[in-house]
XYZ file of C-alpha atoms in Angstrom:
713
model
C 53.064 83.723 76.351
C 50.619 82.386 73.973
C 47.655 84.476 73.005
C 44.092 83.686 72.299
C 42.974 86.473 70.212
C 44.633 87.739 66.917
C 43.645 91.030 65.286
C 44.074 91.885 61.758
C 43.004 95.211 60.009
C 42.862 95.383 56.211
C 43.610 98.652 54.132
C 39.760 98.813 53.571
C 39.142 99.113 57.426
C 37.438 95.702 57.546
C 38.977 93.940 60.521
C 38.965 90.415 62.024
C 39.401 89.361 65.521
C 40.144 85.596 65.541
C 39.667 83.570 68.825
C 41.757 80.549 69.273
C 42.271 79.106 72.763
C 45.636 77.758 73.089
C 46.009 73.971 73.581
C 42.208 73.384 73.637
C 39.980 71.783 71.147
C 37.155 74.299 71.621
C 37.395 78.064 72.444
C 36.760 78.732 76.190
C 36.465 81.876 78.220
C 38.979 81.302 80.884
C 40.169 84.163 83.264
C 43.116 84.624 81.062
C 41.062 84.792 77.917
C 38.838 87.262 79.272
C 41.673 89.606 80.618
C 43.277 89.486 77.150
C 39.982 90.230 75.367
C 39.645 93.290 77.824
C 42.884 94.591 76.639
C 42.100 94.085 73.067
C 38.776 95.912 73.428
C 40.566 98.671 75.145
C 42.929 99.099 72.239
C 40.106 98.778 69.671
C 38.148 101.449 71.294
C 40.775 104.019 70.485
C 41.427 102.965 66.828
C 40.361 105.066 64.039
C 41.303 102.847 60.986
C 38.639 100.207 61.882
C 35.434 100.522 60.057
C 33.826 97.037 60.619
C 35.141 94.280 63.038
C 34.206 90.608 62.544
C 34.796 88.154 65.547
C 35.875 84.584 63.938
C 36.918 81.318 65.516
C 40.000 79.495 64.412
C 38.469 76.234 65.724
C 36.726 74.440 62.678
C 33.701 72.840 64.690
C 33.325 75.485 67.323
C 32.950 79.256 67.643
C 32.811 79.587 71.461
C 32.050 76.896 74.014
C 31.217 79.354 76.896
C 32.818 79.899 80.366
C 35.460 77.590 81.810
C 33.458 74.835 83.612
C 36.305 74.303 85.998
C 36.016 77.688 87.246
C 32.349 77.324 87.842
C 32.902 74.253 89.557
C 35.569 75.639 91.873
C 33.858 78.679 92.992
C 32.487 78.486 96.554
C 31.808 82.131 97.362
C 28.727 83.781 95.983
C 30.115 87.182 96.084
C 33.140 85.896 93.846
C 30.762 84.197 91.595
C 28.617 87.388 91.204
C 31.785 89.694 90.550
C 32.873 87.045 87.894
C 29.227 87.718 86.200
C 29.917 91.564 86.401
C 33.262 91.214 84.958
C 31.770 89.366 81.800
C 28.898 92.006 81.633
C 31.384 94.843 81.624
C 33.416 93.298 78.994
C 30.642 92.485 76.642
C 29.171 95.934 77.293
C 32.311 97.488 76.245
C 32.264 95.217 73.191
C 28.812 96.605 72.322
C 29.978 100.365 72.786
C 32.876 99.966 70.271
C 32.702 102.980 67.863
C 32.165 100.812 64.667
C 29.831 97.956 63.717
C 30.585 94.505 65.012
C 29.552 90.986 63.767
C 29.859 87.559 65.260
C 30.605 85.275 62.385
C 29.505 81.991 63.679
C 30.723 78.928 61.637
C 30.741 76.374 64.508
C 28.827 75.584 67.690
C 28.093 78.424 69.762
C 27.096 78.079 73.477
C 26.607 80.061 76.764
C 29.307 83.031 76.875
C 29.820 82.640 73.093
C 26.013 83.341 72.506
C 26.110 86.258 74.890
C 28.995 87.792 73.180
C 27.220 87.357 69.625
C 24.345 88.974 71.195
C 26.418 92.055 72.453
C 27.520 92.284 68.620
C 25.517 94.481 66.348
C 25.074 91.566 63.902
C 25.201 87.804 64.119
C 26.037 85.982 60.996
C 25.342 82.187 60.822
C 26.886 79.349 58.654
C 24.098 77.092 57.258
C 25.831 73.980 58.465
C 23.314 71.438 59.716
C 25.405 70.407 62.644
C 25.821 73.882 63.976
C 23.925 74.696 67.334
C 23.666 78.045 69.172
C 21.992 78.696 72.448
C 22.063 79.533 76.143
C 22.291 76.052 77.986
C 23.370 77.372 81.311
C 20.409 76.150 83.088
C 21.486 72.711 82.417
C 24.441 73.141 84.806
C 22.390 74.770 87.243
C 23.132 78.486 86.562
C 21.824 81.150 84.125
C 23.024 83.405 81.406
C 24.695 86.070 83.433
C 26.824 87.880 80.843
C 23.917 89.636 79.499
C 22.075 86.710 77.860
C 18.971 87.002 80.045
C 18.842 90.650 79.393
C 19.823 90.824 75.746
C 17.973 87.922 74.113
C 14.387 89.072 74.891
C 15.431 92.465 73.331
C 16.383 90.712 70.169
C 14.022 87.901 69.617
C 11.024 88.770 71.926
C 10.134 87.616 75.319
C 8.179 84.331 74.566
C 10.984 83.142 72.280
C 13.719 84.053 74.657
C 11.904 82.324 77.669
C 11.447 79.193 75.436
C 15.275 79.016 74.911
C 16.717 80.207 78.194
C 14.445 78.224 80.650
C 15.052 74.913 79.011
C 18.595 75.542 78.007
C 17.735 74.931 74.522
C 19.985 74.960 71.482
C 18.684 75.602 67.910
C 20.170 75.030 64.463
C 20.928 77.903 62.085
C 17.721 77.844 60.320
C 15.715 78.147 63.394
C 18.052 80.837 64.838
C 17.410 82.816 61.646
C 13.708 82.486 61.842
C 13.614 83.455 65.548
C 15.776 86.670 64.645
C 18.667 85.459 66.710
C 20.722 85.679 63.511
C 20.652 88.659 60.896
C 21.976 86.559 57.835
C 22.357 82.795 57.221
C 25.137 82.181 54.777
C 26.183 79.354 52.815
C 29.116 77.570 54.493
C 30.840 76.946 51.160
C 31.228 80.615 50.751
C 30.919 81.764 54.532
C 34.037 83.993 54.842
C 33.569 85.600 51.436
C 29.948 86.439 52.206
C 30.738 87.682 55.645
C 33.248 90.081 53.912
C 30.604 91.164 51.382
C 28.026 91.710 54.413
C 30.629 93.901 56.216
C 31.330 95.704 53.010
C 27.785 96.555 52.442
C 27.213 97.791 55.936
C 30.329 100.028 55.599
C 28.850 101.371 52.361
C 25.682 102.338 54.161
C 23.533 99.229 53.323
C 22.461 98.422 56.930
C 19.916 95.524 56.885
C 16.925 96.199 58.978
C 16.399 93.977 61.896
C 12.940 92.138 61.681
C 11.265 91.484 64.856
C 9.880 87.934 65.077
C 6.754 86.516 66.544
C 4.083 88.163 64.507
C 1.965 91.151 65.204
C -0.069 89.608 67.970
C 3.062 88.481 69.874
C 4.377 92.106 69.811
C 1.317 93.645 70.942
C 1.066 91.105 73.718
C 4.478 91.637 74.840
C 4.392 95.436 74.745
C 1.176 95.273 76.919
C 1.770 95.069 80.904
C -1.120 92.667 81.080
C 0.048 90.625 78.270
C 3.591 90.401 79.740
C 2.042 89.231 83.129
C 0.245 86.321 81.149
C 3.478 85.449 79.451
C 5.449 85.179 82.614
C 2.784 83.433 84.653
C 2.445 80.692 81.992
C 6.091 80.226 81.698
C 6.377 79.864 85.417
C 3.752 77.186 85.452
C 5.394 75.310 82.651
C 8.621 75.404 84.554
C 6.963 73.936 87.559
C 5.236 71.289 85.523
C 8.569 70.160 84.116
C 10.873 70.542 87.086
C 8.460 70.184 90.152
C 10.466 73.175 91.601
C 13.476 70.898 92.213
C 15.793 72.906 89.803
C 16.130 76.426 91.054
C 17.917 78.002 87.983
C 14.999 78.098 85.595
C 12.731 79.761 88.182
C 15.586 82.434 88.854
C 16.221 82.842 85.312
C 12.396 83.677 84.661
C 12.688 86.273 87.449
C 15.807 87.748 85.961
C 14.372 88.082 82.651
C 11.308 89.820 84.037
C 13.414 92.401 85.803
C 15.433 93.193 82.721
C 12.184 93.692 80.407
C 10.451 95.767 83.079
C 13.148 97.804 84.601
C 15.631 97.989 81.786
C 19.060 96.642 80.789
C 21.186 97.625 83.890
C 18.660 96.446 86.413
C 18.556 93.285 84.347
C 22.269 92.808 84.384
C 22.544 93.397 88.095
C 19.621 90.726 88.655
C 21.685 88.340 86.509
C 24.900 88.885 88.541
C 23.096 88.480 91.901
C 21.344 85.315 90.802
C 24.512 83.774 89.288
C 26.301 84.215 92.445
C 23.753 82.360 94.497
C 23.116 79.602 91.936
C 26.871 78.986 91.297
C 27.526 77.726 94.810
C 24.307 75.781 95.250
C 24.190 72.088 95.683
C 22.118 71.493 92.457
C 24.832 73.518 90.328
C 27.726 71.570 91.791
C 25.833 68.167 90.910
C 24.942 69.368 87.466
C 28.541 70.421 86.823
C 29.511 67.108 87.965
C 27.168 65.332 85.679
C 28.303 67.608 82.753
C 31.958 66.568 83.299
C 30.799 62.843 83.302
C 29.202 63.151 79.964
C 32.120 65.125 78.463
C 34.489 62.374 79.666
C 32.055 59.582 78.095
C 32.460 61.531 74.688
C 36.235 61.267 74.836
C 36.652 57.864 76.518
C 38.354 55.162 74.629
C 37.604 51.749 76.470
C 40.770 49.875 77.137
C 42.792 52.103 74.875
C 41.762 50.204 71.938
C 41.372 51.778 68.402
C 37.796 51.535 67.130
C 37.346 50.324 63.615
C 35.245 52.222 60.972
C 31.574 51.092 60.387
C 30.164 51.918 57.175
C 27.303 49.480 56.649
C 24.903 47.912 59.332
C 22.234 45.236 59.515
C 19.598 44.999 62.140
C 18.125 41.493 62.968
C 14.500 41.599 64.237
C 12.045 44.294 63.053
C 10.021 44.904 66.044
C 9.647 48.294 67.882
C 13.265 48.104 69.099
C 14.625 46.816 65.669
C 12.862 49.387 63.721
C 13.822 52.075 66.080
C 17.433 51.035 65.936
C 17.386 51.005 62.063
C 15.629 54.467 62.130
C 18.240 55.915 64.564
C 21.165 54.810 62.479
C 19.913 56.242 59.200
C 18.698 59.446 60.875
C 21.767 60.184 62.645
C 24.676 58.349 60.658
C 23.129 58.258 57.210
C 24.269 54.748 56.801
C 22.662 51.826 54.834
C 20.919 49.411 57.064
C 19.631 45.901 56.129
C 16.519 45.068 58.440
C 15.721 41.450 58.461
C 12.936 39.397 60.083
C 11.307 35.981 59.562
C 8.015 37.164 58.537
C 6.566 39.944 56.305
C 4.227 41.271 59.296
C 6.922 42.206 61.752
C 8.992 43.543 58.812
C 6.192 45.883 57.885
C 5.620 46.785 61.424
C 9.232 47.727 61.948
C 9.233 49.832 58.694
C 6.001 51.560 59.731
C 7.598 52.517 63.231
C 10.785 53.850 61.316
C 8.402 55.980 58.991
C 6.478 57.276 62.004
C 9.692 58.523 63.716
C 10.794 60.244 60.492
C 7.214 61.935 60.301
C 7.978 63.399 63.678
C 11.300 64.695 62.692
C 9.685 66.449 59.799
C 6.847 67.807 62.020
C 9.377 69.249 64.558
C 11.623 70.748 61.529
C 14.558 68.597 62.289
C 14.464 67.292 58.766
C 12.771 68.330 55.597
C 10.437 65.906 53.953
C 12.894 64.949 51.116
C 15.598 64.474 53.659
C 13.456 62.164 55.671
C 12.326 60.227 52.709
C 15.976 59.835 51.589
C 16.920 58.556 55.166
C 13.978 56.128 55.323
C 15.186 54.783 51.776
C 18.549 53.632 53.401
C 16.556 51.207 55.508
C 16.418 48.118 53.456
C 14.027 45.422 54.560
C 14.170 41.640 53.833
C 13.353 38.247 54.716
C 16.812 36.600 54.098
C 20.396 37.318 54.666
C 20.960 39.253 51.334
C 23.309 42.153 51.760
C 24.857 40.786 55.139
C 27.932 39.795 53.442
C 29.167 43.379 53.223
C 28.154 44.750 56.693
C 30.627 45.686 59.435
C 28.090 45.586 62.234
C 24.951 43.452 63.076
C 22.544 44.543 65.908
C 20.363 41.739 67.032
C 16.967 42.589 68.487
C 14.927 39.344 68.277
C 13.013 37.631 71.103
C 14.540 37.433 74.430
C 15.290 33.724 74.414
C 18.761 32.356 74.963
C 18.509 29.258 72.894
C 17.067 31.175 70.065
C 19.720 33.803 70.257
C 22.491 31.201 70.348
C 21.166 29.435 67.130
C 20.669 32.894 65.428
C 24.302 33.993 66.180
C 25.902 30.848 65.104
C 23.863 31.016 61.749
C 24.771 34.860 61.499
C 28.390 34.221 61.710
C 28.280 32.283 58.460
C 26.624 35.028 56.635
C 28.820 38.080 57.501
C 32.427 38.922 56.794
C 35.084 37.519 59.182
C 35.696 40.880 60.876
C 32.033 41.826 61.322
C 30.930 42.546 64.893
C 27.909 40.833 66.128
C 26.043 42.926 68.746
C 23.035 41.786 70.985
C 20.449 44.334 72.174
C 19.464 41.930 75.089
C 18.415 43.414 78.305
C 19.077 40.409 80.538
C 20.705 37.373 78.873
C 24.470 36.700 79.365
C 26.552 37.728 76.238
C 28.964 34.834 76.871
C 25.975 32.524 76.633
C 24.720 34.028 73.401
C 28.265 33.697 72.020
C 28.602 30.001 72.971
C 28.036 28.500 69.515
C 29.580 31.371 67.457
C 33.033 31.119 65.855
C 35.224 33.976 67.057
C 33.422 34.913 70.096
C 35.878 37.919 70.586
C 33.588 39.775 67.997
C 30.448 39.216 70.041
C 29.276 42.120 72.294
C 26.229 43.464 74.009
C 24.775 46.777 72.627
C 21.861 47.464 75.080
C 19.719 50.379 73.788
C 16.764 51.698 76.107
C 13.400 52.038 75.074
C 12.213 54.310 73.291
C 15.348 54.053 71.286
C 14.951 57.658 69.822
C 14.814 59.233 73.175
C 16.882 57.361 75.759
C 20.413 58.677 75.578
C 22.176 55.618 77.143
C 23.691 52.530 75.415
C 25.190 49.923 77.633
C 28.093 48.279 75.996
C 28.551 44.801 77.372
C 31.878 43.066 77.412
C 31.781 39.360 77.819
C 34.775 37.307 79.066
C 36.604 36.899 75.767
C 35.139 39.975 73.962
C 37.952 41.636 72.075
C 38.857 45.160 73.332
C 38.750 46.301 69.658
C 35.012 45.056 69.421
C 34.124 47.097 72.665
C 35.738 50.253 71.325
C 34.083 49.902 67.996
C 30.694 49.680 69.391
C 31.268 52.439 71.958
C 32.442 54.722 69.269
C 29.479 53.791 67.027
C 26.998 54.491 69.941
C 28.702 58.005 70.089
C 28.148 58.508 66.317
C 24.467 57.859 66.951
C 24.354 60.527 69.483
C 24.114 58.194 72.450
C 26.351 57.903 75.434
C 28.085 54.681 75.881
C 28.843 53.220 79.275
C 31.111 49.904 79.255
C 29.890 47.250 81.597
C 30.916 43.677 82.445
C 28.735 40.665 81.427
C 26.575 39.680 84.250
C 22.953 39.222 85.487
C 21.013 42.351 84.561
C 24.366 44.184 83.600
C 24.361 47.317 85.345
C 21.026 49.657 85.001
C 18.612 46.840 85.053
C 20.342 45.082 87.979
C 20.349 48.112 90.160
C 16.650 49.224 89.040
C 15.335 45.844 89.958
C 16.541 46.290 93.588
C 14.589 49.508 93.788
C 11.494 48.116 92.006
C 11.336 44.980 94.224
C 11.508 47.291 97.403
C 8.616 49.239 96.059
C 6.692 45.955 95.911
C 7.640 45.061 99.444
C 6.206 48.591 100.560
C 2.949 47.894 98.462
C 2.842 44.395 100.402
C 3.107 46.385 103.801
C -0.154 48.321 102.984
C 1.197 51.435 101.076
C -0.812 52.815 98.312
C 0.144 52.743 94.681
C -0.131 56.572 94.202
C 1.974 57.219 97.511
C 4.946 55.115 96.239
C 5.015 56.754 93.009
C 4.393 60.181 94.313
C 7.349 59.610 96.829
C 9.651 59.207 93.951
C 8.547 61.789 91.687
C 8.622 64.406 94.665
C 12.269 62.971 95.045
C 13.089 63.855 91.536
C 12.542 60.584 89.385
C 10.541 61.188 86.145
C 7.977 58.554 87.168
C 7.540 56.253 90.144
C 8.048 52.499 90.282
C 4.468 51.483 89.866
C 3.953 53.667 86.843
C 7.348 52.250 85.389
C 6.400 48.770 85.978
C 3.217 49.451 83.755
C 5.328 51.316 81.077
C 7.806 48.528 80.878
C 5.152 45.880 80.771
C 4.249 43.891 83.998
C 4.945 40.554 82.034
C 8.464 41.770 81.042
C 9.110 43.207 84.651
C 8.053 40.027 86.290
C 10.297 37.740 83.990
C 13.351 40.016 84.584
C 12.522 40.013 88.388
C 12.584 36.157 88.393
C 15.890 35.880 86.449
C 17.587 38.285 88.800
C 16.146 37.012 91.702
C 17.517 33.523 90.742
C 20.975 35.100 90.293
C 21.018 37.070 93.579
C 19.070 34.819 95.863
C 18.140 36.169 99.317
C 19.592 39.583 98.391
C 16.544 40.171 96.089
C 13.435 38.441 97.648
C 10.195 38.813 95.936
C 6.610 38.970 97.205
C 4.943 35.534 96.646
C 2.052 37.293 94.778
C 4.240 38.780 92.132
C 3.051 36.258 89.458
C -0.444 37.294 90.098
C 0.244 40.880 88.648
C -0.189 39.901 85.184
C -3.284 37.767 85.835
C -6.436 38.625 83.695
C -4.328 40.020 80.961
C -3.045 42.831 83.041
C 0.009 43.856 81.314
C 0.389 47.565 81.735
C 0.274 50.359 79.214
C 0.378 48.035 76.249
C -2.659 46.250 77.268
C -4.479 49.235 78.691
C -4.732 47.455 82.073
C -2.018 47.473 84.888
C -1.459 48.820 88.225
C -3.092 51.859 86.623
C -6.363 52.401 84.737
C -5.791 53.806 81.331
C -7.623 55.886 78.733
C -5.901 54.719 75.647
C -2.355 55.165 76.531
C -2.995 57.872 79.089
C -2.720 56.815 82.645
C -5.562 58.062 84.875
C -5.662 56.607 88.396
C -4.526 53.540 90.200
C -6.825 50.568 89.825
C -8.413 49.613 93.066
C -8.942 45.944 91.744
C -5.215 45.291 91.985
C -5.328 45.286 95.715
C -8.031 42.489 95.486
C -6.112 40.693 92.973
C -2.974 40.502 95.119
C -4.753 39.906 98.247
C -3.661 43.303 99.864
C -5.167 45.994 101.875
C -3.883 49.750 101.380
C -4.092 50.683 105.149
C -1.351 53.303 105.554
C -2.596 56.857 105.313
C -0.421 60.051 104.694
C 3.116 58.207 104.868
C 6.278 60.187 105.180
C 7.169 60.198 101.638
C 10.648 60.983 102.219
C 11.275 57.936 104.114
C 9.272 55.918 101.521
C 11.856 57.246 98.920
C 14.869 56.416 101.172
C 13.644 52.899 101.549
C 13.635 52.493 97.652
C 16.897 54.182 96.911
C 18.961 52.440 99.613
C 18.951 48.958 98.118
C 20.507 50.418 94.994
C 23.349 52.125 96.943
C 24.129 48.811 98.636
C 24.173 46.982 95.247
C 26.205 49.800 93.587
C 28.914 48.997 95.893
C 28.920 45.362 94.941
C 28.762 46.391 91.140
C 31.964 48.470 91.628
C 33.659 45.842 93.748
C 32.936 43.101 90.947
C 34.105 45.428 88.349
C 30.695 45.410 86.655
C 31.406 49.054 85.741
C 34.692 50.929 85.945
C 33.908 53.834 88.171
C 31.335 55.498 90.501
C 31.213 58.175 87.734
C 30.369 55.481 84.995
C 27.771 54.129 87.416
C 26.079 57.547 88.048
C 25.919 58.450 84.548
C 24.487 55.220 83.452
C 21.633 55.503 86.046
C 21.018 59.167 85.139
C 20.767 58.462 81.393
C 19.210 54.954 81.611
C 16.523 55.413 84.587
C 16.117 59.189 84.611
C 17.830 59.305 88.132
C 17.579 63.125 89.160
C 20.526 64.836 87.697
C 20.289 67.678 90.200
C 21.389 64.891 92.847
C 24.344 64.345 90.853
C 23.939 60.448 90.486
C 23.360 57.566 93.002
C 26.882 57.383 94.258
C 27.436 61.199 94.601
C 24.101 61.446 96.334
C 25.054 58.703 98.868
C 28.360 60.465 99.429
C 26.783 63.835 100.014
C 24.234 62.219 102.502
C 27.279 60.624 104.321
C 27.848 56.988 103.485
C 28.776 55.967 107.163
C 25.288 57.277 108.130
C 23.531 55.321 105.296
C 25.283 52.218 106.408
C 23.931 52.775 109.911
C 20.418 53.464 108.546
C 20.612 50.179 106.390
C 21.690 48.254 109.537
C 18.541 49.561 111.365
C 16.141 48.628 108.433
C 17.852 45.143 108.506
C 16.529 44.724 112.031
C 13.251 46.318 111.446
C 12.165 45.306 107.736
C 14.354 42.339 106.684
C 17.858 41.074 106.050
C 17.826 42.180 102.574
C 18.821 45.677 103.889
C 22.061 44.278 105.556
C 24.767 46.655 104.476
C 27.219 44.540 101.972
C 30.832 44.221 103.036
C 31.509 46.118 99.733
C 29.477 49.089 101.083
C 31.059 49.034 104.503
C 34.520 49.163 102.863
C 33.461 52.107 100.625
C 32.118 53.956 103.689
C 35.437 53.286 105.894
C 37.412 54.387 102.721
C 35.762 57.721 102.551
C 32.846 57.041 100.063
C 32.267 56.164 96.478
C 34.227 59.081 95.104
C 37.180 58.761 97.478
C 40.733 59.233 96.136
C 41.646 56.472 93.738
C 38.194 56.270 91.909
C 38.987 57.090 88.402
C 36.018 59.503 88.368
C 36.636 61.158 91.715
């Protein structure tokens, strides 16, 4: 049987235990690995020849990824989940009680259970690799650190710093980990193993480094005072509720567990961890978040169509507006590649460079980059008014005005300026890729690469494959999106592609509810209470009323009676009312801060807000059901490969609540047959636009979106 742990003991008493999960790219604490580690610890406890033990990883990019996600997904009994937590606690407790010093020598990313084992070690030694991350991200999959993380981390770095990491599932780079006190030493990666050995030898020789308590004197005094601790926990609870609206149970339970561990001791904290883990692991929210995690991991590995991506070493961006400047900055910040940024006039070019510079300033303020690093990356953006340098690029990303004729002309011209194998990608959000490529030689190299705004924050990129786009083109752009830290979802060319198509059905229904006499704030509150980051009215202002209306007309023209629009829709942008960018929209603004709905909107549209205290749950269902209906059509038309890809795109592109698992998973959980019946009733009561599509009826009859046979099921 293959083993995961290899022990080596030197004649000087310095020992190494190397973790190498068989057949996996990362180290994972499976049941088998935990059982083997328990045996190893049992043997180590009786050895007299070990003077210092270092835990290492054989995986070059990873220390420990944490617990086996499949085991978390499969557990259905809270008692079994709690017992699994207690097993890990006992094991890591035994590690912490070994009769000699231990150190976790972390040279690759360290997550969850890996960080908890490091916390159970006497010392944590980190490589200074900039790509290394360490943390306790368990709340992101709906559970909490239950192998001692909630109880040990506050003891190491202080309550406030520990809550900041645990409640948001944050991971930090080595420098921040050292500043927090999570690491005892930050060692140069080039000589990491040698310096780990020197550190161990120093401890054996009696030179034990003092552990410094971080957070300053005031923080220490505050945390040691019962009243000060109460303030800390109360403020943390308020912040969690502000960020999650109470829809995610794991952060609130983690907060309670940390409090128990701090106030009642380590043993009580560990027991609280186990009980909470048992309850959370079987919750609907946990199962949905694990589902989303698996979708994201799959998107990282997926190679569209099996094609081999080509290397990209130099990029050009055409159009230096907010999107173009943001894309150029993203490429230099994440991939450190040179970028030619072209526009037709100096003013937009200066604006794009200013936007890129502002984004780099924020990275410096947040200590993601040093000032010299940021300046060096910004210098990689090379602005120009002509095609100089385009003859050497591998990829061009176009982000010019949303006009088909202009794009056709520019792409035909661009093809003459770049190498024969260069890929031409359009950032269009609504225009057909096939149409854009019409006058371009070799249309197989034309593809859509749709970033979402703001580019530096939104994690999704739609990779749009038109009829005739070469598979290698699609694979290359998808791989490049991953290199930029984005998650690509490949979709077929068509009106609105995927995300904007589904989103428009949702937003159009919100307009019809407004037409019926509902208030702007009730519609938005219904959706934020349901879990969306903002409601449809606020989103319309954020996108820009002029842009939203233009896209609505394009898609209404494509989908006809399926997407009717109120006859007053064009009045929305009257009087220069464009939303956030003009300071006036469906809401009133103080600068860019949204304050309250503008009552003048109802007069402008000829509407009367007459409905008081509506059932906001029913309002949310009215707005979500049209997306479900259209999702079935998208899958049947092959716009997207699977229900999983569709769900991932909506979560990453619109903020669809991850705790619901995605649109298709939510619909399946509700019971698709029941939703079909609800739509049929609404079709009779509200309008024929709710008539269940034949595609949806077939999905319901077949067992749902995730029925057997779906690639993501």
